[in-house]
Amino acid sequence: MIRLGVRLALGSGRDALVRLLIIASAVALGTGLLLGTLAALNATGTQNDRNAWLNTGRAGAGQQQPAGSADPLWWQIGADGFQGKLIGRIDVAATGPASPVPPGIPRLPGPGEYYASPAMSALLHDTPAGELADRYQGRQAGTIGKAALPGPDSLIIVVGHRPAELAGRENAVQVGAIATRSPSSCNGPSCDIGTDNNGMVLILSVVAAAMIFPVLVLVGTATRLSAARREQRFAAMRLIGATPRQIAVVSAVESTVAAAAGVAAGFGLYAALRPLLAKADFTATPFFTSDLSLTTADVLAVALGVPVAAAVSARIALRRVQISPLGVTRRTTPRPPRATRAIPLAAGLLELGFFIGRRPATSGGQALAFLPGTLLVLGGIVLAGPWLTMAGARLMAARARRPSGLVAGRRLADDPRAGFRAVSGLVLALCVTTGAVGVIDAMVHERGLPSSPEPVRHTVLSDHTDYRQGRTVGTAAEPPGSLLAALRAVPGVGGVTVLHSDPAAAPGAQMEYGGGLADCTELAATPVYGTCPPGARTARVPTGFDGYGLDHDRSWPTVWPAATSSPEQVRDLPVTQIAVTTDGSRSAVETARTLLAAAYPADDPPYTVAEDRTRMSADLDAFRQLADVVIAVSFPIAGCSLAVSVAGGLSDRRRPFSLLRLTGVRLRTLRGVVLLESAVPLLAVAAVAIATGFAAAQLFLRAQLSYSLQPPGGEYYAIVAGGILAALAVIAATLPLLSRLTGPENTRNE
């Protein structure tokens, strides 16, 4: 029977060969995307592991290593920047020959040496020294290898020092070993550079489920192509003596041959897409191409699982042949779906709602909590779809005023499973898109940062603070006049304002925009941050301008209250922040930053307000990028599923449609039937899917983040309208096939 199955699959004429090619092509697309999804997940894990060394010193920040550590290493990490790009700067100093060495470099850099990543080396070479290289005094000793780089564009530099230089720095720590894994939580300046695993498992698990589900629908749809005609053929074989087991073997062989060919082509498609996938940056940096690898388990799961799924799908599709071959040949009406199909969907929503107020503490626990609910919701939409389709079809048939509506309604009500199967991929895409947009819009509403004026965004800030006894105090002395003169002389610099801590300010005063003092002459050069009242020489200001414009409930004053201290007295107070306004040009921003970094090497690197806002919203941007990836993948897959289903449905129904044409039904009426048979389940179930997506998003937001759903913006409506219109366009594109498939020659029996 296996040989007969292979012969039927490959040698049954042009129709069989075309069916084989279509199934193989669809399976190849689904397999390629599935492999790409698995490879991206593997690459994300690899990237995160390779980034772990940047988390060195987190757990013991501000603490010495236990006694007995041989030759500990002085370690200080900071987040530098260049034109909006993050630069990881690690200052190290060996205390002996046994000091640990970070990965990617053969030895620790000595005083006056540094190692730079390839991208950083190129940037240093292509940028004037006054804008970048002067921040890192010394010579380059070598290049950091791939083992220490999250991605090919990572900007990382490891700078060597003498132990005495780092021993006096507040943010420097002694470490006895280099970290090999990222912590589950993060606090401190190194969080800007290291990778935080908190939530990674949950995010990737939900994204994987959302992306893989449409792929599986596409594979299942493709393997059922021409199922109706194959049912008739196998029913005829049953009538002449074939056993159910023999029919099962033949059907499994036919489906497996096509699926196996598709899987082989899918691996080739994955290899072709791999370089493009490597450029994706939804983790904030592209992948190394070699990171996009598949494990043995991945390869075996796809190579064996897809053909097995195809065989199972074929077995399920032919269950009526196993029960009653006469029923198939006479086209008996299958039993209608019941309302109980909606139970898994309701169970999924209840499962998500159960964790409101009961959110697990760990990211792994959250994944176990929310992933089953997500899968139940997506699977519940697929399971409840036929019942919803039947309800819509019966309503359409009852209210039909034209033959096309009546015929389409009766046909859908007769077999709502087949009608829904054609649009199931798109319905899933709409549900996933709605949920993703709902979550992202709520996060933007809660976490989104207000836009800042351009002069504020281009301001370079240098922080020199410590938080003691409920107040922020300065840690640096008044900058020398030579530094201030050099900053003001940079072309494009508008002004320089030095903020000092006010010793007379009460604890918590900075919460009311106080706690700091500034010279009114300097404030006049940076008017975007406010000015002094007439006649005042100094003013009471915040300890830093980095929070300017972030408050939703109150506005910063344009005129600061006058202070009693003289400018001379203010300059003797500790400095909390230096603010340099620029015109936004690269030369002005980077030269000012380099001058400040060279003057205060022991403190955190200077930054621009725009970079600070970007870092604040880094998690939000990552969520937004992941949502875009899910939407971008889901809709094309859904379109392919729809095209395969509609084309396959036309092929299966060529004989009944041909008979209708022979009885006088016009081709225009048949086209209306095909359009309505696809549009009714699409619109009926899509409404439920969209509502379900919003409900799931609301439950997830309340349980995970304690946020509430927000009304979607115009972009969401554009996505939904575009998806539905594209689906209708795909259906309309198949209508010309009717004239060729419904000719008189198709009315003959096989």
JSON list of N, CA, C and O in Angstrom, two decimals, residues 538-579:
[
{"chain": "A", "resi": 538, "resn": "THR", "atom": "N", "xyz": [21.62, 84.53, 41.95]},
{"chain": "A", "resi": 538, "resn": "THR", "atom": "CA", "xyz": [21.57, 83.07, 42.01]},
{"chain": "A", "resi": 538, "resn": "THR", "atom": "C", "xyz": [20.11, 82.66, 42.19]},
{"chain": "A", "resi": 538, "resn": "THR", "atom": "O", "xyz": [19.26, 83.46, 42.60]},
{"chain": "A", "resi": 539, "resn": "ALA", "atom": "N", "xyz": [19.85, 81.39, 41.89]},
{"chain": "A", "resi": 539, "resn": "ALA", "atom": "CA", "xyz": [18.48, 80.89, 41.98]},
{"chain": "A", "resi": 539, "resn": "ALA", "atom": "C", "xyz": [18.46, 79.49, 42.58]},
{"chain": "A", "resi": 539, "resn": "ALA", "atom": "O", "xyz": [19.45, 78.74, 42.49]},
{"chain": "A", "resi": 540, "resn": "ARG", "atom": "N", "xyz": [17.33, 79.16, 43.20]},
{"chain": "A", "resi": 540, "resn": "ARG", "atom": "CA", "xyz": [17.11, 77.81, 43.71]},
{"chain": "A", "resi": 540, "resn": "ARG", "atom": "C", "xyz": [16.52, 76.96, 42.59]},
{"chain": "A", "resi": 540, "resn": "ARG", "atom": "O", "xyz": [15.47, 77.28, 42.01]},
{"chain": "A", "resi": 541, "resn": "VAL", "atom": "N", "xyz": [17.20, 75.88, 42.25]},
{"chain": "A", "resi": 541, "resn": "VAL", "atom": "CA", "xyz": [16.86, 75.03, 41.10]},
{"chain": "A", "resi": 541, "resn": "VAL", "atom": "C", "xyz": [16.91, 73.57, 41.55]},
{"chain": "A", "resi": 541, "resn": "VAL", "atom": "O", "xyz": [17.31, 73.27, 42.69]},
{"chain": "A", "resi": 542, "resn": "PRO", "atom": "N", "xyz": [16.54, 72.63, 40.68]},
{"chain": "A", "resi": 542, "resn": "PRO", "atom": "CA", "xyz": [16.71, 71.21, 41.03]},
{"chain": "A", "resi": 542, "resn": "PRO", "atom": "C", "xyz": [18.19, 70.84, 41.10]},
{"chain": "A", "resi": 542, "resn": "PRO", "atom": "O", "xyz": [19.07, 71.59, 40.65]},
{"chain": "A", "resi": 543, "resn": "THR", "atom": "N", "xyz": [18.45, 69.69, 41.66]},
{"chain": "A", "resi": 543, "resn": "THR", "atom": "CA", "xyz": [19.83, 69.19, 41.68]},
{"chain": "A", "resi": 543, "resn": "THR", "atom": "C", "xyz": [20.26, 68.66, 40.32]},
{"chain": "A", "resi": 543, "resn": "THR", "atom": "O", "xyz": [21.44, 68.37, 40.11]},
{"chain": "A", "resi": 544, "resn": "GLY", "atom": "N", "xyz": [19.30, 68.51, 39.40]},
{"chain": "A", "resi": 544, "resn": "GLY", "atom": "CA", "xyz": [19.62, 68.04, 38.04]},
{"chain": "A", "resi": 544, "resn": "GLY", "atom": "C", "xyz": [18.49, 68.38, 37.09]},
{"chain": "A", "resi": 544, "resn": "GLY", "atom": "O", "xyz": [17.32, 68.45, 37.48]},
{"chain": "A", "resi": 545, "resn": "PHE", "atom": "N", "xyz": [18.85, 68.61, 35.83]},
{"chain": "A", "resi": 545, "resn": "PHE", "atom": "CA", "xyz": [17.86, 68.94, 34.81]},
{"chain": "A", "resi": 545, "resn": "PHE", "atom": "C", "xyz": [17.44, 67.71, 34.00]},
{"chain": "A", "resi": 545, "resn": "PHE", "atom": "O", "xyz": [16.70, 67.84, 33.02]},
{"chain": "A", "resi": 546, "resn": "ASP", "atom": "N", "xyz": [17.89, 66.51, 34.39]},
{"chain": "A", "resi": 546, "resn": "ASP", "atom": "CA", "xyz": [17.57, 65.31, 33.61]},
{"chain": "A", "resi": 546, "resn": "ASP", "atom": "C", "xyz": [16.09, 64.95, 33.66]},
{"chain": "A", "resi": 546, "resn": "ASP", "atom": "O", "xyz": [15.59, 64.25, 32.77]},
{"chain": "A", "resi": 547, "resn": "GLY", "atom": "N", "xyz": [15.35, 65.41, 34.65]},
{"chain": "A", "resi": 547, "resn": "GLY", "atom": "CA", "xyz": [13.92, 65.11, 34.73]},
{"chain": "A", "resi": 547, "resn": "GLY", "atom": "C", "xyz": [13.04, 66.16, 34.09]},
{"chain": "A", "resi": 547, "resn": "GLY", "atom": "O", "xyz": [11.82, 66.09, 34.20]},
{"chain": "A", "resi": 548, "resn": "TYR", "atom": "N", "xyz": [13.65, 67.14, 33.41]},
{"chain": "A", "resi": 548, "resn": "TYR", "atom": "CA", "xyz": [12.88, 68.23, 32.82]},
{"chain": "A", "resi": 548, "resn": "TYR", "atom": "C", "xyz": [11.83, 67.70, 31.84]},
{"chain": "A", "resi": 548, "resn": "TYR", "atom": "O", "xyz": [12.14, 66.97, 30.91]},
{"chain": "A", "resi": 549, "resn": "GLY", "atom": "N", "xyz": [10.58, 68.09, 32.07]},
{"chain": "A", "resi": 549, "resn": "GLY", "atom": "CA", "xyz": [9.50, 67.73, 31.15]},
{"chain": "A", "resi": 549, "resn": "GLY", "atom": "C", "xyz": [8.93, 66.35, 31.34]},
{"chain": "A", "resi": 549, "resn": "GLY", "atom": "O", "xyz": [8.03, 65.96, 30.60]},
{"chain": "A", "resi": 550, "resn": "LEU", "atom": "N", "xyz": [9.39, 65.58, 32.32]},
{"chain": "A", "resi": 550, "resn": "LEU", "atom": "CA", "xyz": [8.91, 64.21, 32.48]},
{"chain": "A", "resi": 550, "resn": "LEU", "atom": "C", "xyz": [7.63, 64.13, 33.31]},
{"chain": "A", "resi": 550, "resn": "LEU", "atom": "O", "xyz": [6.95, 63.12, 33.29]},
{"chain": "A", "resi": 551, "resn": "ASP", "atom": "N", "xyz": [7.33, 65.16, 34.07]},
{"chain": "A", "resi": 551, "resn": "ASP", "atom": "CA", "xyz": [6.18, 65.11, 34.96]},
{"chain": "A", "resi": 551, "resn": "ASP", "atom": "C", "xyz": [4.90, 65.37, 34.20]},
{"chain": "A", "resi": 551, "resn": "ASP", "atom": "O", "xyz": [4.77, 66.37, 33.48]},
{"chain": "A", "resi": 552, "resn": "HIS", "atom": "N", "xyz": [3.91, 64.46, 34.35]},
{"chain": "A", "resi": 552, "resn": "HIS", "atom": "CA", "xyz": [2.63, 64.61, 33.66]},
{"chain": "A", "resi": 552, "resn": "HIS", "atom": "C", "xyz": [1.70, 65.58, 34.40]},
{"chain": "A", "resi": 552, "resn": "HIS", "atom": "O", "xyz": [0.83, 66.18, 33.80]},
{"chain": "A", "resi": 553, "resn": "ASP", "atom": "N", "xyz": [1.87, 65.70, 35.72]},
{"chain": "A", "resi": 553, "resn": "ASP", "atom": "CA", "xyz": [0.90, 66.43, 36.53]},
{"chain": "A", "resi": 553, "resn": "ASP", "atom": "C", "xyz": [1.31, 67.87, 36.82]},
{"chain": "A", "resi": 553, "resn": "ASP", "atom": "O", "xyz": [0.50, 68.65, 37.31]},
{"chain": "A", "resi": 554, "resn": "ARG", "atom": "N", "xyz": [2.53, 68.24, 36.58]},
{"chain": "A", "resi": 554, "resn": "ARG", "atom": "CA", "xyz": [2.96, 69.59, 36.89]},
{"chain": "A", "resi": 554, "resn": "ARG", "atom": "C", "xyz": [4.03, 70.04, 35.91]},
{"chain": "A", "resi": 554, "resn": "ARG", "atom": "O", "xyz": [4.73, 69.22, 35.32]},
{"chain": "A", "resi": 555, "resn": "SER", "atom": "N", "xyz": [4.17, 71.32, 35.75]},
{"chain": "A", "resi": 555, "resn": "SER", "atom": "CA", "xyz": [5.12, 71.89, 34.81]},
{"chain": "A", "resi": 555, "resn": "SER", "atom": "C", "xyz": [6.25, 72.57, 35.57]},
{"chain": "A", "resi": 555, "resn": "SER", "atom": "O", "xyz": [6.05, 73.13, 36.65]},
{"chain": "A", "resi": 556, "resn": "TRP", "atom": "N", "xyz": [7.42, 72.52, 34.99]},
{"chain": "A", "resi": 556, "resn": "TRP", "atom": "CA", "xyz": [8.55, 73.20, 35.60]},
{"chain": "A", "resi": 556, "resn": "TRP", "atom": "C", "xyz": [8.36, 74.71, 35.46]},
{"chain": "A", "resi": 556, "resn": "TRP", "atom": "O", "xyz": [7.86, 75.18, 34.43]},
{"chain": "A", "resi": 557, "resn": "PRO", "atom": "N", "xyz": [8.78, 75.47, 36.46]},
{"chain": "A", "resi": 557, "resn": "PRO", "atom": "CA", "xyz": [8.63, 76.93, 36.34]},
{"chain": "A", "resi": 557, "resn": "PRO", "atom": "C", "xyz": [9.57, 77.50, 35.29]},
{"chain": "A", "resi": 557, "resn": "PRO", "atom": "O", "xyz": [10.66, 76.98, 35.05]},
{"chain": "A", "resi": 558, "resn": "THR", "atom": "N", "xyz": [9.13, 78.58, 34.68]},
{"chain": "A", "resi": 558, "resn": "THR", "atom": "CA", "xyz": [10.00, 79.28, 33.71]},
{"chain": "A", "resi": 558, "resn": "THR", "atom": "C", "xyz": [10.90, 80.29, 34.42]},
{"chain": "A", "resi": 558, "resn": "THR", "atom": "O", "xyz": [11.91, 80.70, 33.86]},
{"chain": "A", "resi": 559, "resn": "VAL", "atom": "N", "xyz": [10.53, 80.68, 35.62]},
{"chain": "A", "resi": 559, "resn": "VAL", "atom": "CA", "xyz": [11.33, 81.60, 36.41]},
{"chain": "A", "resi": 559, "resn": "VAL", "atom": "C", "xyz": [11.57, 80.97, 37.78]},
{"chain": "A", "resi": 559, "resn": "VAL", "atom": "O", "xyz": [10.63, 80.66, 38.51]},
{"chain": "A", "resi": 560, "resn": "TRP", "atom": "N", "xyz": [12.85, 80.75, 38.11]},
{"chain": "A", "resi": 560, "resn": "TRP", "atom": "CA", "xyz": [13.19, 80.11, 39.36]},
{"chain": "A", "resi": 560, "resn": "TRP", "atom": "C", "xyz": [13.21, 81.13, 40.50]},
{"chain": "A", "resi": 560, "resn": "TRP", "atom": "O", "xyz": [13.53, 82.31, 40.29]},
{"chain": "A", "resi": 561, "resn": "PRO", "atom": "N", "xyz": [12.90, 80.71, 41.71]},
{"chain": "A", "resi": 561, "resn": "PRO", "atom": "CA", "xyz": [12.96, 81.65, 42.84]},
{"chain": "A", "resi": 561, "resn": "PRO", "atom": "C", "xyz": [14.40, 82.04, 43.15]},
{"chain": "A", "resi": 561, "resn": "PRO", "atom": "O", "xyz": [15.33, 81.24, 43.01]},
{"chain": "A", "resi": 562, "resn": "ALA", "atom": "N", "xyz": [14.57, 83.27, 43.55]},
{"chain": "A", "resi": 562, "resn": "ALA", "atom": "CA", "xyz": [15.90, 83.79, 43.85]},
{"chain": "A", "resi": 562, "resn": "ALA", "atom": "C", "xyz": [16.45, 83.15, 45.12]},
{"chain": "A", "resi": 562, "resn": "ALA", "atom": "O", "xyz": [15.71, 82.78, 46.04]},
{"chain": "A", "resi": 563, "resn": "ALA", "atom": "N", "xyz": [17.78, 82.99, 45.16]},
{"chain": "A", "resi": 563, "resn": "ALA", "atom": "CA", "xyz": [18.47, 82.47, 46.33]},
{"chain": "A", "resi": 563, "resn": "ALA", "atom": "C", "xyz": [19.25, 83.59, 47.00]},
{"chain": "A", "resi": 563, "resn": "ALA", "atom": "O", "xyz": [19.55, 84.63, 46.37]},
{"chain": "A", "resi": 564, "resn": "THR", "atom": "N", "xyz": [19.59, 83.41, 48.25]},
{"chain": "A", "resi": 564, "resn": "THR", "atom": "CA", "xyz": [20.33, 84.43, 49.00]},
{"chain": "A", "resi": 564, "resn": "THR", "atom": "C", "xyz": [21.83, 84.31, 48.84]},
{"chain": "A", "resi": 564, "resn": "THR", "atom": "O", "xyz": [22.57, 85.25, 49.13]},
{"chain": "A", "resi": 565, "resn": "SER", "atom": "N", "xyz": [22.32, 83.16, 48.38]},
{"chain": "A", "resi": 565, "resn": "SER", "atom": "CA", "xyz": [23.76, 82.95, 48.23]},
{"chain": "A", "resi": 565, "resn": "SER", "atom": "C", "xyz": [24.30, 83.77, 47.07]},
{"chain": "A", "resi": 565, "resn": "SER", "atom": "O", "xyz": [23.61, 84.00, 46.07]},
{"chain": "A", "resi": 566, "resn": "SER", "atom": "N", "xyz": [25.55, 84.17, 47.19]},
{"chain": "A", "resi": 566, "resn": "SER", "atom": "CA", "xyz": [26.20, 84.89, 46.10]},
{"chain": "A", "resi": 566, "resn": "SER", "atom": "C", "xyz": [26.79, 83.88, 45.12]},
{"chain": "A", "resi": 566, "resn": "SER", "atom": "O", "xyz": [26.98, 82.71, 45.45]},
{"chain": "A", "resi": 567, "resn": "PRO", "atom": "N", "xyz": [27.09, 84.29, 43.86]},
{"chain": "A", "resi": 567, "resn": "PRO", "atom": "CA", "xyz": [27.72, 83.37, 42.90]},
{"chain": "A", "resi": 567, "resn": "PRO", "atom": "C", "xyz": [29.02, 82.79, 43.44]},
{"chain": "A", "resi": 567, "resn": "PRO", "atom": "O", "xyz": [29.34, 81.63, 43.18]},
{"chain": "A", "resi": 568, "resn": "GLU", "atom": "N", "xyz": [29.79, 83.58, 44.18]},
{"chain": "A", "resi": 568, "resn": "GLU", "atom": "CA", "xyz": [31.05, 83.09, 44.72]},
{"chain": "A", "resi": 568, "resn": "GLU", "atom": "C", "xyz": [30.80, 81.99, 45.74]},
{"chain": "A", "resi": 568, "resn": "GLU", "atom": "O", "xyz": [31.53, 80.98, 45.79]},
{"chain": "A", "resi": 569, "resn": "GLN", "atom": "N", "xyz": [29.79, 82.17, 46.57]},
{"chain": "A", "resi": 569, "resn": "GLN", "atom": "CA", "xyz": [29.46, 81.14, 47.56]},
{"chain": "A", "resi": 569, "resn": "GLN", "atom": "C", "xyz": [28.95, 79.87, 46.88]},
{"chain": "A", "resi": 569, "resn": "GLN", "atom": "O", "xyz": [29.25, 78.75, 47.32]},
{"chain": "A", "resi": 570, "resn": "VAL", "atom": "N", "xyz": [28.18, 80.03, 45.83]},
{"chain": "A", "resi": 570, "resn": "VAL", "atom": "CA", "xyz": [27.65, 78.87, 45.12]},
{"chain": "A", "resi": 570, "resn": "VAL", "atom": "C", "xyz": [28.77, 78.05, 44.51]},
{"chain": "A", "resi": 570, "resn": "VAL", "atom": "O", "xyz": [28.76, 76.81, 44.53]},
{"chain": "A", "resi": 571, "resn": "ARG", "atom": "N", "xyz": [29.77, 78.71, 43.95]},
{"chain": "A", "resi": 571, "resn": "ARG", "atom": "CA", "xyz": [30.86, 77.98, 43.29]},
{"chain": "A", "resi": 571, "resn": "ARG", "atom": "C", "xyz": [31.70, 77.17, 44.28]},
{"chain": "A", "resi": 571, "resn": "ARG", "atom": "O", "xyz": [32.42, 76.27, 43.88]},
{"chain": "A", "resi": 572, "resn": "ASP", "atom": "N", "xyz": [31.60, 77.48, 45.56]},
{"chain": "A", "resi": 572, "resn": "ASP", "atom": "CA", "xyz": [32.33, 76.71, 46.56]},
{"chain": "A", "resi": 572, "resn": "ASP", "atom": "C", "xyz": [31.57, 75.45, 47.00]},
{"chain": "A", "resi": 572, "resn": "ASP", "atom": "O", "xyz": [32.12, 74.64, 47.75]},
{"chain": "A", "resi": 573, "resn": "LEU", "atom": "N", "xyz": [30.34, 75.31, 46.55]},
{"chain": "A", "resi": 573, "resn": "LEU", "atom": "CA", "xyz": [29.52, 74.16, 46.95]},
{"chain": "A", "resi": 573, "resn": "LEU", "atom": "C", "xyz": [29.74, 72.98, 46.00]},
{"chain": "A", "resi": 573, "resn": "LEU", "atom": "O", "xyz": [30.14, 73.17, 44.84]},
{"chain": "A", "resi": 574, "resn": "PRO", "atom": "N", "xyz": [29.49, 71.74, 46.48]},
{"chain": "A", "resi": 574, "resn": "PRO", "atom": "CA", "xyz": [29.68, 70.57, 45.61]},
{"chain": "A", "resi": 574, "resn": "PRO", "atom": "C", "xyz": [28.78, 70.62, 44.38]},
{"chain": "A", "resi": 574, "resn": "PRO", "atom": "O", "xyz": [27.62, 71.06, 44.45]},
{"chain": "A", "resi": 575, "resn": "VAL", "atom": "N", "xyz": [29.30, 70.14, 43.27]},
{"chain": "A", "resi": 575, "resn": "VAL", "atom": "CA", "xyz": [28.58, 70.14, 42.00]},
{"chain": "A", "resi": 575, "resn": "VAL", "atom": "C", "xyz": [27.74, 68.86, 41.89]},
{"chain": "A", "resi": 575, "resn": "VAL", "atom": "O", "xyz": [28.23, 67.76, 42.18]},
{"chain": "A", "resi": 576, "resn": "THR", "atom": "N", "xyz": [26.49, 69.03, 41.48]},
{"chain": "A", "resi": 576, "resn": "THR", "atom": "CA", "xyz": [25.61, 67.87, 41.26]},
{"chain": "A", "resi": 576, "resn": "THR", "atom": "C", "xyz": [25.47, 67.53, 39.78]},
{"chain": "A", "resi": 576, "resn": "THR", "atom": "O", "xyz": [25.31, 66.36, 39.42]},
{"chain": "A", "resi": 577, "resn": "GLN", "atom": "N", "xyz": [25.51, 68.54, 38.93]},
{"chain": "A", "resi": 577, "resn": "GLN", "atom": "CA", "xyz": [25.32, 68.29, 37.49]},
{"chain": "A", "resi": 577, "resn": "GLN", "atom": "C", "xyz": [25.86, 69.46, 36.68]},
{"chain": "A", "resi": 577, "resn": "GLN", "atom": "O", "xyz": [25.79, 70.62, 37.11]},
{"chain": "A", "resi": 578, "resn": "ILE", "atom": "N", "xyz": [26.38, 69.12, 35.51]},
{"chain": "A", "resi": 578, "resn": "ILE", "atom": "CA", "xyz": [26.80, 70.13, 34.54]},
{"chain": "A", "resi": 578, "resn": "ILE", "atom": "C", "xyz": [25.94, 69.94, 33.30]},
{"chain": "A", "resi": 578, "resn": "ILE", "atom": "O", "xyz": [25.90, 68.84, 32.73]},
{"chain": "A", "resi": 579, "resn": "ALA", "atom": "N", "xyz": [25.23, 70.98, 32.88]},
{"chain": "A", "resi": 579, "resn": "ALA", "atom": "CA", "xyz": [24.34, 70.93, 31.71]},
{"chain": "A", "resi": 579, "resn": "ALA", "atom": "C", "xyz": [24.91, 71.80, 30.61]},
{"chain": "A", "resi": 579, "resn": "ALA", "atom": "O", "xyz": [25.15, 73.00, 30.81]}
]
